Amino acid sequence: MKTFDELVDGIKELKERGFVKTHRSDDTGIGKTLEDLLGIKENNFAGPDGEDTELKAARKNSSSMLTLFTKAPSPRGTNSKLRKVYGYPDKTFGPKLCLHTTITSTEFNSQGFKIIGKKDRIELASNKQQTKIPDLQIPYWTKETLEKAIKAKYKDSLLYVKAEHRGSGKEEEFHFVEAYHLQGLSFEKFSTNLSEGILKVDIRLGFYDSGKNKGKPHDHGTAFRINPSFLDLIFSKRKRVA
């Protein structure tokens, strides 16, 4: 795996290289392109992209949310139950049910969800009555679970890369022009900003849209996300490195 210095050197080389064509024609194209060019294999494990450093990329002046990490709520199998109880017909594969919803702690969203902070856990509350699964437990994440997820993903730090972009779809191009080293993400900072609505939770229960699994249920991961402009609120140190 790449060391922090190797990642920074690679980003500096890309900065000098100029615009490069995307390796994937969707919103995730920028991250996929950067990882490919830095020699990082795409992965879905809980650890960082480098030896001790997580790598994230974003388009300059974009309002898109940044995924910090993904962690399904407890008890085990909760997401499939949430799909059954609160899901709605998918536009492509209906009447099969999907569930895509962004949740904060400041108010119940249009689908009836809200994050509730407790002493030792974070709960996913609903203000809608349901009868499909009468004994459905309140979904939750324990403090210990979230602490482990943070430490696993950000062993040391985050390397956040910004790129100018032009074109769209398969023809989009990126010029990686800035990189920042962020350190000091703690559960306390994470929890505070989650309770203030700065951090959000995205449930993304859909279907495979192609390949041998087309039409089969696909959990894209329950994501804890943040607007990149607020990263300084959850990390204690920030330094530009490219």
GROMACS .gro file of C-alpha atoms in nm:
model
  242
    1MET     CA    1   0.000   0.000   0.000
    2LYS     CA    2   0.109   0.356  -0.065
    3THR     CA    3   0.271   0.565   0.209
    4PHE     CA    4   0.153   0.919   0.275
    5ASP     CA    5   0.461   1.064   0.101
    6GLU     CA    6   0.407   0.842  -0.203
    7LEU     CA    7   0.046   0.960  -0.231
    8VAL     CA    8   0.148   1.327  -0.208
    9ASP     CA    9   0.425   1.283  -0.467
   10GLY     CA   10   0.175   1.116  -0.701
   11ILE     CA   11  -0.074   1.401  -0.659
   12LYS     CA   12   0.198   1.658  -0.733
   13GLU     CA   13   0.279   1.471  -1.055
   14LEU     CA   14  -0.088   1.476  -1.153
   15LYS     CA   15  -0.101   1.848  -1.084
   16GLU     CA   16   0.178   1.900  -1.335
   17ARG     CA   17   0.016   1.664  -1.585
   18GLY     CA   18  -0.299   1.875  -1.633
   19PHE     CA   19  -0.640   1.747  -1.739
   20VAL     CA   20  -0.700   1.371  -1.757
   21LYS     CA   21  -1.008   1.188  -1.882
   22THR     CA   22  -1.239   1.027  -1.632
   23HIS     CA   23  -1.223   0.653  -1.578
   24ARG     CA   24  -1.593   0.631  -1.490
   25SER     CA   25  -1.893   0.824  -1.621
   26ASP     CA   26  -2.079   0.916  -1.302
   27ASP     CA   27  -2.037   1.113  -0.979
   28THR     CA   28  -1.783   0.863  -0.848
   29GLY     CA   29  -1.564   0.912  -1.155
   30ILE     CA   30  -1.335   1.161  -0.983
   31GLY     CA   31  -1.245   0.923  -0.700
   32LYS     CA   32  -1.206   0.626  -0.932
   33THR     CA   33  -0.982   0.826  -1.167
   34LEU     CA   34  -0.758   0.950  -0.886
   35GLU     CA   35  -0.722   0.605  -0.732
   36ASP     CA   36  -0.637   0.447  -1.068
   37LEU     CA   37  -0.375   0.710  -1.149
   38LEU     CA   38  -0.215   0.674  -0.806
   39GLY     CA   39  -0.210   0.294  -0.837
   40ILE     CA   40  -0.468   0.227  -0.567
   41LYS     CA   41  -0.698  -0.070  -0.619
   42GLU     CA   42  -1.068  -0.003  -0.569
   43ASN     CA   43  -1.181  -0.149  -0.238
   44ASN     CA   44  -1.479  -0.175  -0.006
   45PHE     CA   45  -1.300  -0.263   0.316
   46ALA     CA   46  -1.310  -0.060   0.637
   47GLY     CA   47  -0.946   0.052   0.631
   48PRO     CA   48  -0.778   0.347   0.459
   49ASP     CA   49  -0.668   0.361   0.095
   50GLY     CA   50  -0.302   0.411   0.187
   51GLU     CA   51  -0.097   0.262   0.470
   52ASP     CA   52  -0.239   0.508   0.724
   53THR     CA   53  -0.415   0.766   0.510
   54GLU     CA   54  -0.765   0.775   0.364
   55LEU     CA   55  -0.794   0.939   0.021
   56LYS     CA   56  -1.092   1.149  -0.089
   57ALA     CA   57  -1.144   1.361  -0.400
   58ALA     CA   58  -1.399   1.624  -0.500
   59ARG     CA   59  -1.472   1.862  -0.785
   60LYS     CA   60  -1.392   2.224  -0.704
   61ASN     CA   61  -1.698   2.440  -0.631
   62SER     CA   62  -1.918   2.132  -0.603
   63SER     CA   63  -2.185   2.108  -0.333
   64SER     CA   64  -2.179   1.728  -0.337
   65MET     CA   65  -2.151   1.557  -0.001
   66LEU     CA   66  -1.837   1.366   0.094
   67THR     CA   67  -1.873   1.015   0.238
   68LEU     CA   68  -1.659   0.970   0.549
   69PHE     CA   69  -1.736   0.600   0.590
   70THR     CA   70  -2.023   0.352   0.564
   71LYS     CA   71  -2.169   0.151   0.849
   72ALA     CA   72  -2.500  -0.033   0.852
   73PRO     CA   73  -2.716   0.012   1.162
   74SER     CA   74  -2.775  -0.259   1.418
   75PRO     CA   75  -2.931  -0.508   1.478
   76ARG     CA   76  -2.793  -0.718   1.194
   77GLY     CA   77  -3.026  -0.724   0.894
   78THR     CA   78  -3.196  -0.396   0.987
   79ASN     CA   79  -3.154  -0.237   0.644
   80SER     CA   80  -3.346  -0.512   0.466
   81LYS     CA   81  -3.630  -0.464   0.715
   82LEU     CA   82  -3.626  -0.087   0.663
   83ARG     CA   83  -3.658  -0.146   0.288
   84LYS     CA   84  -3.960  -0.370   0.343
   85VAL     CA   85  -4.131  -0.131   0.587
   86TYR     CA   86  -4.049   0.214   0.448
   87GLY     CA   87  -3.945   0.144   0.089
   88TYR     CA   88  -4.123   0.267  -0.224
   89PRO     CA   89  -4.144   0.124  -0.579
   90ASP     CA   90  -3.819   0.161  -0.769
   91LYS     CA   91  -3.846   0.364  -1.092
   92THR     CA   92  -3.675   0.093  -1.295
   93PHE     CA   93  -3.749  -0.230  -1.110
   94GLY     CA   94  -4.085  -0.152  -0.948
   95PRO     CA   95  -4.292  -0.288  -0.784
   96LYS     CA   96  -3.972  -0.395  -0.606
   97LEU     CA   97  -3.902  -0.155  -0.320
   98CYS     CA   98  -3.604   0.076  -0.286
   99LEU     CA   99  -3.518   0.323  -0.010
  100HIS     CA  100  -3.300   0.629  -0.059
  101THR     CA  101  -3.315   0.889   0.216
  102THR     CA  102  -3.089   1.153   0.375
  103ILE     CA  103  -3.131   1.190   0.750
  104THR     CA  104  -3.020   1.460   0.996
  105SER     CA  105  -3.063   1.521   1.368
  106THR     CA  106  -3.235   1.859   1.329
  107GLU     CA  107  -3.578   1.749   1.205
  108PHE     CA  108  -3.775   1.455   1.071
  109ASN     CA  109  -3.730   1.431   0.694
  110SER     CA  110  -4.007   1.382   0.438
  111GLN     CA  111  -3.988   1.004   0.485
  112GLY     CA  112  -4.025   1.032   0.860
  113PHE     CA  113  -3.665   0.970   0.976
  114LYS     CA  114  -3.449   1.158   1.224
  115ILE     CA  115  -3.121   1.092   1.404
  116ILE     CA  116  -3.150   1.090   1.783
  117GLY     CA  117  -2.832   1.112   1.994
  118LYS     CA  118  -2.822   0.911   2.315
  119LYS     CA  119  -2.550   0.875   2.579
  120ASP     CA  120  -2.399   0.557   2.439
  121ARG     CA  121  -2.557   0.531   2.095
  122ILE     CA  122  -2.714   0.706   1.798
  123GLU     CA  123  -3.064   0.596   1.703
  124LEU     CA  124  -3.259   0.618   1.379
  125ALA     CA  125  -3.609   0.725   1.482
  126SER     CA  126  -3.925   0.730   1.271
  127ASN     CA  127  -4.245   0.928   1.327
  128LYS     CA  128  -4.449   0.706   1.094
  129GLN     CA  129  -4.658   0.418   1.217
  130GLN     CA  130  -4.594   0.084   1.048
  131THR     CA  131  -4.754  -0.259   1.076
  132LYS     CA  132  -4.549  -0.470   0.833
  133ILE     CA  133  -4.297  -0.570   1.102
  134PRO     CA  134  -4.460  -0.503   1.443
  135ASP     CA  135  -4.151  -0.600   1.642
  136LEU     CA  136  -3.907  -0.393   1.434
  137GLN     CA  137  -3.637  -0.265   1.668
  138ILE     CA  138  -3.515   0.095   1.655
  139PRO     CA  139  -3.204   0.097   1.431
  140TYR     CA  140  -2.891   0.222   1.610
  141TRP     CA  141  -2.513   0.259   1.612
  142THR     CA  142  -2.327   0.227   1.942
  143LYS     CA  143  -2.053   0.471   2.035
  144GLU     CA  144  -1.807   0.179   2.032
  145THR     CA  145  -1.911   0.077   1.678
  146LEU     CA  146  -1.867   0.429   1.540
  147GLU     CA  147  -1.536   0.481   1.721
  148LYS     CA  148  -1.402   0.162   1.563
  149ALA     CA  149  -1.525   0.269   1.218
  150ILE     CA  150  -1.353   0.608   1.250
  151LYS     CA  151  -1.026   0.460   1.373
  152ALA     CA  152  -1.030   0.193   1.102
  153LYS     CA  153  -1.085   0.439   0.816
  154TYR     CA  154  -0.869   0.723   0.947
  155LYS     CA  155  -0.579   0.550   1.118
  156ASP     CA  156  -0.377   0.869   1.089
  157SER     CA  157  -0.542   1.117   0.858
  158LEU     CA  158  -0.736   1.219   0.548
  159LEU     CA  159  -0.576   1.334   0.223
  160TYR     CA  160  -0.840   1.547   0.054
  161VAL     CA  161  -0.783   1.630  -0.313
  162LYS     CA  162  -0.970   1.890  -0.519
  163ALA     CA  163  -0.987   1.904  -0.898
  164GLU     CA  164  -1.097   2.143  -1.167
  165HIS     CA  165  -1.325   1.970  -1.414
  166ARG     CA  166  -1.475   2.016  -1.758
  167GLY     CA  167  -1.709   1.820  -1.980
  168SER     CA  168  -1.955   1.560  -1.853
  169GLY     CA  169  -2.029   1.188  -1.855
  170LYS     CA  170  -1.773   0.978  -2.037
  171GLU     CA  171  -1.605   1.295  -2.167
  172GLU     CA  172  -1.548   1.458  -1.827
  173GLU     CA  173  -1.189   1.555  -1.749
  174PHE     CA  174  -1.014   1.637  -1.421
  175HIS     CA  175  -0.713   1.845  -1.328
  176PHE     CA  176  -0.609   1.764  -0.971
  177VAL     CA  177  -0.485   2.098  -0.839
  178GLU     CA  178  -0.505   2.100  -0.457
  179ALA     CA  179  -0.444   1.854  -0.175
  180TYR     CA  180  -0.495   1.896   0.199
  181HIS     CA  181  -0.376   1.682   0.488
  182LEU     CA  182  -0.634   1.664   0.770
  183GLN     CA  183  -0.573   1.502   1.108
  184GLY     CA  184  -0.744   1.465   1.444
  185LEU     CA  185  -1.087   1.320   1.372
  186SER     CA  186  -1.231   1.207   1.706
  187PHE     CA  187  -1.562   1.052   1.803
  188GLU     CA  188  -1.638   1.358   2.015
  189LYS     CA  189  -1.607   1.593   1.716
  190PHE     CA  190  -1.796   1.348   1.501
  191SER     CA  191  -2.079   1.314   1.753
  192THR     CA  192  -2.108   1.690   1.812
  193ASN     CA  193  -2.139   1.770   1.444
  194LEU     CA  194  -2.382   1.485   1.389
  195SER     CA  195  -2.607   1.625   1.664
  196GLU     CA  196  -2.586   1.973   1.509
  197GLY     CA  197  -2.697   1.849   1.168
  198ILE     CA  198  -2.364   1.911   0.995
  199LEU     CA  199  -2.308   1.540   0.944
  200LYS     CA  200  -2.582   1.344   0.769
  201VAL     CA  201  -2.672   0.978   0.724
  202ASP     CA  202  -2.767   0.841   0.382
  203ILE     CA  203  -2.953   0.511   0.349
  204ARG     CA  204  -2.902   0.380  -0.006
  205LEU     CA  205  -3.100   0.063  -0.072
  206GLY     CA  206  -3.145   0.006  -0.443
  207PHE     CA  207  -3.077  -0.255  -0.710
  208TYR     CA  208  -2.796  -0.362  -0.937
  209ASP     CA  209  -2.863  -0.187  -1.268
  210SER     CA  210  -2.648  -0.411  -1.490
  211GLY     CA  211  -2.451  -0.735  -1.508
  212LYS     CA  212  -2.548  -1.079  -1.382
  213ASN     CA  213  -2.709  -0.932  -1.070
  214LYS     CA  214  -2.925  -0.680  -1.257
  215GLY     CA  215  -3.250  -0.624  -1.068
  216LYS     CA  216  -3.128  -0.787  -0.748
  217PRO     CA  217  -3.129  -0.583  -0.423
  218HIS     CA  218  -2.812  -0.388  -0.360
  219ASP     CA  219  -2.719  -0.205  -0.040
  220HIS     CA  220  -2.484   0.075  -0.148
  221GLY     CA  221  -2.382   0.127   0.214
  222THR     CA  222  -2.530   0.342   0.488
  223ALA     CA  223  -2.309   0.648   0.458
  224PHE     CA  224  -2.207   0.911   0.710
  225ARG     CA  225  -2.156   1.220   0.496
  226ILE     CA  226  -2.049   1.582   0.522
  227ASN     CA  227  -2.025   1.891   0.302
  228PRO     CA  228  -1.650   1.930   0.234
  229SER     CA  229  -1.663   2.294   0.344
  230PHE     CA  230  -1.722   2.169   0.700
  231LEU     CA  231  -1.426   1.930   0.720
  232ASP     CA  232  -1.238   2.171   0.948
  233LEU     CA  233  -1.516   2.123   1.206
  234ILE     CA  234  -1.444   1.752   1.248
  235PHE     CA  235  -1.065   1.749   1.198
  236SER     CA  236  -0.840   1.945   1.433
  237LYS     CA  237  -0.548   1.998   1.193
  238ARG     CA  238  -0.537   2.103   0.827
  239LYS     CA  239  -0.234   2.163   0.605
  240ARG     CA  240  -0.206   2.213   0.229
  241VAL     CA  241   0.045   1.968   0.081
  242ALA     CA  242   0.001   2.019  -0.297
   0.00000   0.00000   0.00000
